[in-house]
GROMACS .gro file of C-alpha atoms in nm:
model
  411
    1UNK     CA    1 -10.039   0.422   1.035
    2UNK     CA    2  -9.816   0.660   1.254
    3UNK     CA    3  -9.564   0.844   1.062
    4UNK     CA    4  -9.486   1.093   1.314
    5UNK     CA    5  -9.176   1.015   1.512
    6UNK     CA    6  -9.182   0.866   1.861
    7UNK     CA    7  -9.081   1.072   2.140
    8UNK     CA    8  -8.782   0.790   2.156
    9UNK     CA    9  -8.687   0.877   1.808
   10UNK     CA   10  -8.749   1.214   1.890
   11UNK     CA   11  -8.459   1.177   2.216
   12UNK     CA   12  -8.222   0.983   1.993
   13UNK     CA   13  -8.231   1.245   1.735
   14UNK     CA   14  -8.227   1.517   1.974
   15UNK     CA   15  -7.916   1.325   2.157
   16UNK     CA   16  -7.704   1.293   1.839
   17UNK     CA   17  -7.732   1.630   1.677
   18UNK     CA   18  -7.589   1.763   2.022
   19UNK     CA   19  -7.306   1.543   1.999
   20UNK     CA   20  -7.240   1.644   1.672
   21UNK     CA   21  -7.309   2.013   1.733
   22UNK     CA   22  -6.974   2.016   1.956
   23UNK     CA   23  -6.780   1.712   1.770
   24UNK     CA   24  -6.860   1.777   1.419
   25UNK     CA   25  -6.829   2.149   1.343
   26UNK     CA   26  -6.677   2.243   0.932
   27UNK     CA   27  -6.372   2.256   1.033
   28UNK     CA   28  -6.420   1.889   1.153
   29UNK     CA   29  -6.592   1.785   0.876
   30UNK     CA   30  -6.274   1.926   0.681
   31UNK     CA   31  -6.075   1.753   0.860
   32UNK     CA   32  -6.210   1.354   0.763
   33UNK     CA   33  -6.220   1.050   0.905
   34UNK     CA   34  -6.219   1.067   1.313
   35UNK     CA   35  -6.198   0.750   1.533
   36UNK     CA   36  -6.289   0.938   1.815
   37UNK     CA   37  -6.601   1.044   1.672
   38UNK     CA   38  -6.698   0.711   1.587
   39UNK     CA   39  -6.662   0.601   1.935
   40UNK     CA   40  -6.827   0.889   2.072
   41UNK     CA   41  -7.148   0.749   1.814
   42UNK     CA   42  -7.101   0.416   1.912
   43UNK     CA   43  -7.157   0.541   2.294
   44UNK     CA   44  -7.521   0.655   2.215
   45UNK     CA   45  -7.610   0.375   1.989
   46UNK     CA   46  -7.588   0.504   1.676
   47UNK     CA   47  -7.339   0.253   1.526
   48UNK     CA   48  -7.462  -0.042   1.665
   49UNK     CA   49  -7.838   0.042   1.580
   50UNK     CA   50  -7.899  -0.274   1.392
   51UNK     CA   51  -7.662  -0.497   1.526
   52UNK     CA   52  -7.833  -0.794   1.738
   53UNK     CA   53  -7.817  -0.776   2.104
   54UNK     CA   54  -7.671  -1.077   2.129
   55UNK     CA   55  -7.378  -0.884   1.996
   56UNK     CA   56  -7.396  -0.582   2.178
   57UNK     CA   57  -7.655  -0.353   1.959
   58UNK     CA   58  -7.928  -0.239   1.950
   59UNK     CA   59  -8.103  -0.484   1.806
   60UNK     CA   60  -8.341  -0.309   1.637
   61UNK     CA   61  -8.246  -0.452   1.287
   62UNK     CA   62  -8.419  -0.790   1.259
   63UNK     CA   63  -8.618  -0.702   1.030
   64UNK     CA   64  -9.019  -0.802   0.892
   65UNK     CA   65  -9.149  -1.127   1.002
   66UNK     CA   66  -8.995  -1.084   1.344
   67UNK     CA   67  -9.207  -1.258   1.639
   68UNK     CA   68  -9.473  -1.403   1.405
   69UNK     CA   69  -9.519  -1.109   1.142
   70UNK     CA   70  -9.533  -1.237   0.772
   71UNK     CA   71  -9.434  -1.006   0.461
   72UNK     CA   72  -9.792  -0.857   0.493
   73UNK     CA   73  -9.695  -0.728   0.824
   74UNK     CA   74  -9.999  -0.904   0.983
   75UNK     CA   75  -9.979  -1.187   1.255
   76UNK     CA   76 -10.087  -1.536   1.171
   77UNK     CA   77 -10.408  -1.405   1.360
   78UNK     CA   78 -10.463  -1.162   1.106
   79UNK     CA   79 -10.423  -0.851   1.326
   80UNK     CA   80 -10.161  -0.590   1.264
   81UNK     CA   81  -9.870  -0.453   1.423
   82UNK     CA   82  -9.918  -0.426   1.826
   83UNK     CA   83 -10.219  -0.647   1.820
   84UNK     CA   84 -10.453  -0.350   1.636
   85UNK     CA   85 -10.720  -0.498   1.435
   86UNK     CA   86 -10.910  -0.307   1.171
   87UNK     CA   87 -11.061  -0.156   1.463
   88UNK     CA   88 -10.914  -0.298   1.765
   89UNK     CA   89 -10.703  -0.157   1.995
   90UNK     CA   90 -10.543  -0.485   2.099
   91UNK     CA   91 -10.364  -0.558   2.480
   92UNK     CA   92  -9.963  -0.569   2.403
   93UNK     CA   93  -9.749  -0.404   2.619
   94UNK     CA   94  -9.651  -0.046   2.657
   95UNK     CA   95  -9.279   0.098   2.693
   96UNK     CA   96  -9.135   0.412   2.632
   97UNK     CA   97  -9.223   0.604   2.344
   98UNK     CA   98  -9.604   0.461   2.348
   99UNK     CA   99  -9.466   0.168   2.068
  100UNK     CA  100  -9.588  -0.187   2.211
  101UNK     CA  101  -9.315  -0.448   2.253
  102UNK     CA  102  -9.509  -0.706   2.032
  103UNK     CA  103  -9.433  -0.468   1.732
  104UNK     CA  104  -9.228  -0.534   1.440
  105UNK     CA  105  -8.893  -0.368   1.515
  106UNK     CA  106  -8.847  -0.035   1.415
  107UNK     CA  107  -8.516  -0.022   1.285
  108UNK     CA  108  -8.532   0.209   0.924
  109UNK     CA  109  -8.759   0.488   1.116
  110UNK     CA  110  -8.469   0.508   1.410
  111UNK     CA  111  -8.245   0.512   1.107
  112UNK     CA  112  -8.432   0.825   0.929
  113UNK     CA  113  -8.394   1.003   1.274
  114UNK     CA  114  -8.021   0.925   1.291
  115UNK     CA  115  -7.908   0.970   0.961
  116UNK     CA  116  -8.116   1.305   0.906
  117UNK     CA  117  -7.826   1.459   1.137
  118UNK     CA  118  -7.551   1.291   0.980
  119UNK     CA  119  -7.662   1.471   0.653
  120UNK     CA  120  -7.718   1.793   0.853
  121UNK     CA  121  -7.403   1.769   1.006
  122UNK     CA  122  -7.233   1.660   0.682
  123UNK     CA  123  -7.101   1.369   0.898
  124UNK     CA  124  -6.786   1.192   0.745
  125UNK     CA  125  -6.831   0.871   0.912
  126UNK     CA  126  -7.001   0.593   0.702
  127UNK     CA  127  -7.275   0.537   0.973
  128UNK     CA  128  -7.557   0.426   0.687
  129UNK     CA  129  -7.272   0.190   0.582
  130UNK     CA  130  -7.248   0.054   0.926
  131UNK     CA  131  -7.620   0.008   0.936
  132UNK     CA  132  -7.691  -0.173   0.608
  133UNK     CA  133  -7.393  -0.372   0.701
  134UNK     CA  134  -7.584  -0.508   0.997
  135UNK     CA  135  -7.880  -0.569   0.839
  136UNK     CA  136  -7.700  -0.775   0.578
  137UNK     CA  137  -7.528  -0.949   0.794
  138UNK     CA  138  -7.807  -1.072   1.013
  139UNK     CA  139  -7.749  -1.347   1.234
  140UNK     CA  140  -7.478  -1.477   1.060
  141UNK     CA  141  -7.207  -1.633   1.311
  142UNK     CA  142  -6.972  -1.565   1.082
  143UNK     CA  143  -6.994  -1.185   1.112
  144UNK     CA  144  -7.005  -1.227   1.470
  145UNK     CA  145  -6.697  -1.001   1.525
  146UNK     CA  146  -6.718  -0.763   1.324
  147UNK     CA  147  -7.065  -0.676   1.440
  148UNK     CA  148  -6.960  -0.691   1.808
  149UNK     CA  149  -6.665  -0.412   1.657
  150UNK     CA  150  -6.921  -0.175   1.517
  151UNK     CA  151  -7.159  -0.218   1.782
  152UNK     CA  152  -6.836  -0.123   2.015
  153UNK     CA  153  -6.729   0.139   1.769
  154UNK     CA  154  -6.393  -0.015   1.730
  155UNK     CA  155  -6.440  -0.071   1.384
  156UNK     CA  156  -6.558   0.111   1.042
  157UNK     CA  157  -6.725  -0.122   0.756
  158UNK     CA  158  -6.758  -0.005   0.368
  159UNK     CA  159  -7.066  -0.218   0.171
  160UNK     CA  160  -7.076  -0.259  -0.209
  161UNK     CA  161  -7.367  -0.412  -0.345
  162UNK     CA  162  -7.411  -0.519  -0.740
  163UNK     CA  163  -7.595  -0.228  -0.970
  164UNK     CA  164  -7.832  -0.586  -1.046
  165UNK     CA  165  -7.906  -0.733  -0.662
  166UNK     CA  166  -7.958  -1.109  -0.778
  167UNK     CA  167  -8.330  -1.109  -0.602
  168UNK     CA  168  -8.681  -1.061  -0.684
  169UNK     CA  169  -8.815  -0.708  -0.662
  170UNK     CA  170  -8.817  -0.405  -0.862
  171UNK     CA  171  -8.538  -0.213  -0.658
  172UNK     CA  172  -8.220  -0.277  -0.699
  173UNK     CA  173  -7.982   0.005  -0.609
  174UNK     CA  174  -7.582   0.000  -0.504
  175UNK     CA  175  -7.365   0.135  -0.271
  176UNK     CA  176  -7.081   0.138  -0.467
  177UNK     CA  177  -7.035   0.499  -0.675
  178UNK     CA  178  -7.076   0.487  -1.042
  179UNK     CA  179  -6.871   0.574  -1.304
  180UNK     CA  180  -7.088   0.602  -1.598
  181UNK     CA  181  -7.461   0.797  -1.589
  182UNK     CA  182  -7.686   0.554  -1.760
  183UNK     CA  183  -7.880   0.682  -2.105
  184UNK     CA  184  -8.173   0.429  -2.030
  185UNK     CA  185  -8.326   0.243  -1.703
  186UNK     CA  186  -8.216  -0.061  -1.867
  187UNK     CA  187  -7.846   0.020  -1.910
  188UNK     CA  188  -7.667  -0.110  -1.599
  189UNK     CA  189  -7.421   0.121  -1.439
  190UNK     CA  190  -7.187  -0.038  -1.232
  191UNK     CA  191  -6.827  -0.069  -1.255
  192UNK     CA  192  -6.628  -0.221  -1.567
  193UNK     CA  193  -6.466  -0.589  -1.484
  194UNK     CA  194  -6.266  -0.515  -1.190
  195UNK     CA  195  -6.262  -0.424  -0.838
  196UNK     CA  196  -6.567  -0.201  -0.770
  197UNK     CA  197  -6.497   0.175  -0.658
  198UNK     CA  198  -6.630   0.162  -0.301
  199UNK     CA  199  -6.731   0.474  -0.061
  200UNK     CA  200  -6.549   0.496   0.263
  201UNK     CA  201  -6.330   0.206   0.126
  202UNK     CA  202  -6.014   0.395   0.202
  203UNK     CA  203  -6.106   0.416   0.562
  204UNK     CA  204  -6.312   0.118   0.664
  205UNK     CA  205  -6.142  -0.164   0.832
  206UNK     CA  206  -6.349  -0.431   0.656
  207UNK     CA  207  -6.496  -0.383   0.287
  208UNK     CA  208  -6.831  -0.584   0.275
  209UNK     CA  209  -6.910  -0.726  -0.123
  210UNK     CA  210  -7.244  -0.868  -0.286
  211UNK     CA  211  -7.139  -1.013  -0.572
  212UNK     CA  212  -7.358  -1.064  -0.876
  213UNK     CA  213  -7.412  -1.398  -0.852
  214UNK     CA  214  -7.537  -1.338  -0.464
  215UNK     CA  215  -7.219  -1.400  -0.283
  216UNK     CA  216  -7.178  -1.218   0.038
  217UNK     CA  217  -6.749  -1.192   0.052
  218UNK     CA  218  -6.539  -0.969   0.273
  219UNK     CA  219  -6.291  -0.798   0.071
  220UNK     CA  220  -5.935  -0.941   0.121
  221UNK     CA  221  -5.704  -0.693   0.348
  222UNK     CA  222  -5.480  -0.590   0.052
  223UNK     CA  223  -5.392  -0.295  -0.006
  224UNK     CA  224  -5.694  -0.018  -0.120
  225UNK     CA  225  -5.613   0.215  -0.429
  226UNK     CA  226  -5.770   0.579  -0.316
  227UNK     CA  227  -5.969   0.759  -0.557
  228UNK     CA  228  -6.068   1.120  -0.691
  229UNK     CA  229  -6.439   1.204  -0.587
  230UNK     CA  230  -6.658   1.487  -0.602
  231UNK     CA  231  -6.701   1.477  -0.202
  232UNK     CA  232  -6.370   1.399  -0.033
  233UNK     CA  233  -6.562   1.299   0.265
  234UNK     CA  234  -6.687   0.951   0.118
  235UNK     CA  235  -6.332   0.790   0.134
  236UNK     CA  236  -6.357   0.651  -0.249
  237UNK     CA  237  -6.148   0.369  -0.343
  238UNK     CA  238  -6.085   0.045  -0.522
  239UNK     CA  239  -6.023  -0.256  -0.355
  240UNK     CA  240  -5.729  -0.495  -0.401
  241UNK     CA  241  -5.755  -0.770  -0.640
  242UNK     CA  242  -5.822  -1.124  -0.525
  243UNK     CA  243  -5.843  -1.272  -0.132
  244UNK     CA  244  -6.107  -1.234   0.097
  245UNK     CA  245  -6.348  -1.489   0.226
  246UNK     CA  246  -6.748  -1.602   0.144
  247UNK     CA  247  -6.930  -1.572   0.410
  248UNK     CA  248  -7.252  -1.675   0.281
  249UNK     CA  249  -7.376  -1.798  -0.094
  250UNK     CA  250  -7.734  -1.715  -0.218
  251UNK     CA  251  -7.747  -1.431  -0.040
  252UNK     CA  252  -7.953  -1.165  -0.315
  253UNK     CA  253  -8.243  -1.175  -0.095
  254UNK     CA  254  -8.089  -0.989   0.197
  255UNK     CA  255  -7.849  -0.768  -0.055
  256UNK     CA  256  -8.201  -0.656  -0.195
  257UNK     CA  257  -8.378  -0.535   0.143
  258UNK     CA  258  -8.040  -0.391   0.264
  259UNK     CA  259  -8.039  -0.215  -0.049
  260UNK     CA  260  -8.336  -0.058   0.022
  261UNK     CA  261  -8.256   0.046   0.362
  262UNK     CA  262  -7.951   0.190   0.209
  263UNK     CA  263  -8.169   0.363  -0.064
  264UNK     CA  264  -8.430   0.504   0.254
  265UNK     CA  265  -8.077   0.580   0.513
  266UNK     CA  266  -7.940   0.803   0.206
  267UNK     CA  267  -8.273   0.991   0.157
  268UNK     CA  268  -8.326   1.092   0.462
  269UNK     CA  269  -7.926   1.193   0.487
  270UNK     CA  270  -8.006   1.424   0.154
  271UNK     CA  271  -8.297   1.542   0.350
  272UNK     CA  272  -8.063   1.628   0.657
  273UNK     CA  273  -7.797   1.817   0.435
  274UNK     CA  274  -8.069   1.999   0.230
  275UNK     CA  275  -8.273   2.093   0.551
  276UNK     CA  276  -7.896   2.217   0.658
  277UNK     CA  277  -7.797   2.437   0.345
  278UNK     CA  278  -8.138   2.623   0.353
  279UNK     CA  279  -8.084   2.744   0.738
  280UNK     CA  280  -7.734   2.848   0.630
  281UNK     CA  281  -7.904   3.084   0.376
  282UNK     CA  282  -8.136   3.181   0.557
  283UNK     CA  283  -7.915   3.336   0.782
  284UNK     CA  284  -7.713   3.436   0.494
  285UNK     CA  285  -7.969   3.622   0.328
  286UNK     CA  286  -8.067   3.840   0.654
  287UNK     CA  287  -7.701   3.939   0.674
  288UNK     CA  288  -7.563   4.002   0.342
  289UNK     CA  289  -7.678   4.339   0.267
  290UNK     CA  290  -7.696   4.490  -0.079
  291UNK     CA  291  -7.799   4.833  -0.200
  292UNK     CA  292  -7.878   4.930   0.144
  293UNK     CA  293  -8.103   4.672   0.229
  294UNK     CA  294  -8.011   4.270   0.301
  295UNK     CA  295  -8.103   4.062   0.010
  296UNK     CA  296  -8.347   3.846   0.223
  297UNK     CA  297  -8.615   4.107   0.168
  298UNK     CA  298  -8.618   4.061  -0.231
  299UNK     CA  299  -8.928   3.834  -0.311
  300UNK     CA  300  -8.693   3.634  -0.536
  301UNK     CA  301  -8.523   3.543  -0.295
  302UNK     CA  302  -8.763   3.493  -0.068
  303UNK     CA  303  -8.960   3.248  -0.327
  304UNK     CA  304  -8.635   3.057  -0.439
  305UNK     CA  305  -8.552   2.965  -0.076
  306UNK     CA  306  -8.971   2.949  -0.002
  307UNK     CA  307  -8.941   2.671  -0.275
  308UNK     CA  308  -8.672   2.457  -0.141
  309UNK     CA  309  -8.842   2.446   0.220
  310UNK     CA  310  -9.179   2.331   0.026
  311UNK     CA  311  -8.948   2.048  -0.125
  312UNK     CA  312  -8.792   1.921   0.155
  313UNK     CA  313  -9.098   1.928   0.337
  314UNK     CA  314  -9.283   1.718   0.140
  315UNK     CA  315  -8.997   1.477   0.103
  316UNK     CA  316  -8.950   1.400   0.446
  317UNK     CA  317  -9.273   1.256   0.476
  318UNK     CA  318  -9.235   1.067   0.179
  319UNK     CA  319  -8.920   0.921   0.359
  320UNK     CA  320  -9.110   0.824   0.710
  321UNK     CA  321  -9.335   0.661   0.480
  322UNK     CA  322  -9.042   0.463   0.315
  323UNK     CA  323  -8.913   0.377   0.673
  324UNK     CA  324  -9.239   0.244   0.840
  325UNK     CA  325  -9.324   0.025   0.544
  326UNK     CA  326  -8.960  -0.124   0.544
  327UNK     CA  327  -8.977  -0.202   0.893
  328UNK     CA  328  -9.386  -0.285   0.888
  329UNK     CA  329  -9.287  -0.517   0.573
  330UNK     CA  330  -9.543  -0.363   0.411
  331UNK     CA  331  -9.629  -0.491   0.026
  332UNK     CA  332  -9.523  -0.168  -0.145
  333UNK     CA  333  -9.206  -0.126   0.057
  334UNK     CA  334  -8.960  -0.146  -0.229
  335UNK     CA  335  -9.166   0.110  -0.438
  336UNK     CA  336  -9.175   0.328  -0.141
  337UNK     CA  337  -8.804   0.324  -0.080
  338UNK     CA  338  -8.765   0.436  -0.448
  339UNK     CA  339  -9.005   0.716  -0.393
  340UNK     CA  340  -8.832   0.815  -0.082
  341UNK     CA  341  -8.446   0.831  -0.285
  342UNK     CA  342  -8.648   1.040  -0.559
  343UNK     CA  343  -8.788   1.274  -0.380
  344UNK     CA  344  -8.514   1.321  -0.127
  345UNK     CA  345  -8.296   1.363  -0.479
  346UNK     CA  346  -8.511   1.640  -0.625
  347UNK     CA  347  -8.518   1.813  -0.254
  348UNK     CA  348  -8.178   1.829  -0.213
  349UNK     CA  349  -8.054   1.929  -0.583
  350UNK     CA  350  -8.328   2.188  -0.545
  351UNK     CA  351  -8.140   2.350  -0.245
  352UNK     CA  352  -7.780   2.270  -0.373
  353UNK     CA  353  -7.882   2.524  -0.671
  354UNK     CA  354  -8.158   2.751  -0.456
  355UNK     CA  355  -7.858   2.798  -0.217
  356UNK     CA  356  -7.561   2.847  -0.432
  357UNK     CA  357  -7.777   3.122  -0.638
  358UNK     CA  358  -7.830   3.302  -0.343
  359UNK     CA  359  -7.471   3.298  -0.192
  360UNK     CA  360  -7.378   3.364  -0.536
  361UNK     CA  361  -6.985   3.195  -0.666
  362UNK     CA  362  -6.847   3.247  -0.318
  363UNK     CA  363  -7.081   2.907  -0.251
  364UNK     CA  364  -6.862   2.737  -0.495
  365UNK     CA  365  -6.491   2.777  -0.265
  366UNK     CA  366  -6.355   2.574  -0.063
  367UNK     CA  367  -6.314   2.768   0.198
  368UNK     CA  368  -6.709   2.846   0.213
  369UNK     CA  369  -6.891   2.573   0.469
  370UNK     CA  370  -7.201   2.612   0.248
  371UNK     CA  371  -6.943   2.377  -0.038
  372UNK     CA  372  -6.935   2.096   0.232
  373UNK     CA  373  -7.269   2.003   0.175
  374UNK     CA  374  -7.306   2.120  -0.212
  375UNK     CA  375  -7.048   1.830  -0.248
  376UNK     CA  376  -7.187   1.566   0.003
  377UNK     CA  377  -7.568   1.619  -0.192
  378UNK     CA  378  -7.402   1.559  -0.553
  379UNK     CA  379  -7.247   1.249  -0.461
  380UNK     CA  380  -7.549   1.068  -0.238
  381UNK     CA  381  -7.810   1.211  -0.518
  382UNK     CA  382  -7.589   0.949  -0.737
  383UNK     CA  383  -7.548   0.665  -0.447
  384UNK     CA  384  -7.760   0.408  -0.372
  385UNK     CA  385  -7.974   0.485  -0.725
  386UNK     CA  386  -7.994   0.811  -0.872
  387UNK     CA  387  -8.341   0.892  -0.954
  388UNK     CA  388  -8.306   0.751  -1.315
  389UNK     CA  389  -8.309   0.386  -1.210
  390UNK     CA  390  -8.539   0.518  -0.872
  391UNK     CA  391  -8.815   0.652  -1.109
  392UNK     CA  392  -8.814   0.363  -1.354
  393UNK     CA  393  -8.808   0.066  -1.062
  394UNK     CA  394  -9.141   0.283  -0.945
  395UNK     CA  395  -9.289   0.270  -1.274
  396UNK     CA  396  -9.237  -0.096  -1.325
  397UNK     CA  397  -9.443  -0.122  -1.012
  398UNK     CA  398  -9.752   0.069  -1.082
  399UNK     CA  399  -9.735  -0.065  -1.428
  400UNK     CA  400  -9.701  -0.443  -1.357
  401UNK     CA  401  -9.915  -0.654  -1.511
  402UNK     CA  402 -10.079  -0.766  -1.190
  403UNK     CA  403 -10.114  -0.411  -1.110
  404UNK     CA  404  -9.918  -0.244  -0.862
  405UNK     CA  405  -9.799  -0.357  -0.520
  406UNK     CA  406 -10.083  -0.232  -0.269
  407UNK     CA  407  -9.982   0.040  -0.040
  408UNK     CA  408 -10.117  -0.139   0.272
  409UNK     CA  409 -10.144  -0.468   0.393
  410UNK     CA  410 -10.513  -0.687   0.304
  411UNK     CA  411 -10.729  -0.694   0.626
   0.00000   0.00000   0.00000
């Protein structure tokens, strides 16, 4: 099992957090929504990442089972991914980045590598959105244009999924932001009867919606009702009432897995921002000088901000591991991507408060960058599952009655 990114993972990550080093400073971020960001992602790949090729992407999204894998993430010859046995070293074919073309495509660990700079940039463009869009999409002709637009970058897409996916397995999480912070795992915490508050609704050109009866509808093109949010950035709002179109029925299944993409996308975004707020401090701390001496050489604050680098060390790992047994369609992949949101959760609220300490209430103003991020990490530790409803779909795992799901496929 190789957690470690490829070098090609390595280039694409390397490629997009120069982009948005010079097209995504705080004073962009303050600034919102930009089209010609969006295109300038599209024109490395990072929009169109799981689109099909057939429509222009990347095609990396098609997910476990691809050429001949099963759900175990073993060929019908029982050998695993790139033709390794337990053992073997198998014969398929090389190309960049030392992956073998016969592999399972690798579309959640390229998404890790992206979305880690979105959340270090504190990116305003919904490019997980774009990618769980994709992936819930599939091959379905009649999302044909719209995933030729985000492959192209010509359009923006907004996903709401229901707090209860209609499908087997224990993780169901939502895109859509909550409202009400549940007292028990049990208590579901979606929206009241109504249209469902959406993120990056008020900006998207086309609002994707899971119903909970496993309806896959595009929202109708009425008019969107903004709303109040803790980050400004995530483009809340409530979608008009009635219209739209089904564009597939008995589709829980694939609102499931793209849930969990979504929950594995927004962890390693929290990991981004988190990895983001301690540099700033960092830097802060060797600057701001206090009684004659800068506050980085107290050993409290040393060991606050020595704390939050241990946490979002060991989540990021926790996170590749999410990522490779997503795309490896590994047995324990839901209970992985659950681990991955809860961890990534603890790292980041760990550095939103190690941080802010350290800068002290000047963290807190607007006008401060280091508040860009303090914002972004409060809303995505709530999206997608906060760690409530993470922690107790993991338990229900390792405590099912036919034991827990195993953490690597039989041989």
């Amino acid at each position: 099992m190789r957690l470690a990114p490829t070098p090609d993972e390595q280039l694409f990550a390397r490629t997009a957090r120069e982009l948005l080093a010079a097209r995504c400073t705080p004073a962009d971020v303050r600034a919102g929504f930009s089209r010609d960001r969006w295109r300038a992602l599209a024109g490395i790949g990072a929009t169109g990442l799981l689109v099909p090729e057939e429509y222009g992407g990347l095609g990396l999204g098609s997910g476990p089972g691809a050429d001949g894998y099963g759900p175990d993430g073993y060929g019908p010859d029982g050998y695993g991914p790139g033709g390794y046995g337990p053992g073997g070293h198998g014969s398929g074919r090389q190309h960049l980045g030392g992956r073998r073309l016969d592999e399972p495509p690798l579309g959640a660990q390229a998404l890790v590598a992206l979305t880690e700079e979105a959340g270090r940039a504190c990116l305003p463009e919904p490019l997980l959105e774009a990618a769980v869009a994709a992936e819930l999409l599939g091959g379905l002709p009649e999302g044909a244009d719209l995933l030729r637009g985000l492959a192209e970058g010509a359009v923006t897409v907004a996903v709401s999924l229901p707090a209860r996916v209609p499908a087997p397995g224990p993780v169901p999480a939502s895109a859509s932001v909550r409202t009400s912070v549940p007292t028990s795992a049990s208590v579901s915490v979606s929206e009241p009867a109504g249209q469902p508050v959406v993120a990056h609704a008020a900006h998207a050109d086309h609002v994707l919606v899971v119903t909970e009866d496993g309806e896959l509808r595009e929202a109708g093109a009425g008019p969107r009702t903004p709303v109040a949010g803790v980050d400004p950035n995530r483009g809340l709002a409530r979608g008009a009432e009635g219209g739209g179109s089904v564009l597939a029925r008995e589709w829980g299944e694939a609102a499931g897995k793209a849930a969990r993409l979504g929950a594995i996308g927004a962890a390693a975004d929290l990991v981004g921002a988190a990895a983001a707020m301690l540099e700033r401090t960092v830097d802060y701390a060797k600057g701001r000088v206090q009684f004659g001496s800068p506050i980085g050489e107290r050993q409290a604050v040393k060991h606050r901000l020595a704390d939050v680098l241990l946490a979002v060390e060991f989540a990021r790992p926790v996170v590749a591991r999410a990522a490779y047994a997503y795309d490896h369609g590994l047995p324990s992949a839901a209970r992985d991507a659950a681990m991955a949101k809860v961890f990534a959760n603890e790292a980041a609220g760990k550095a939103a408060r190690g941080c802010l300490q350290v800068h002290g209430a000047i963290g807190y103003t607007d006008e401060y960058d280091l508040s860009l991020w303090l914002r972004r990490v409060w809303a995505l530790s709530a999206a997608w599952g906060d760690s409530t409803r993470h922690r107790a779909a993991v338990a229900a795992d390792l405590f099912a009655p036919g034991g827990p799901s195993p953490s690597c496929p039989p041989r």
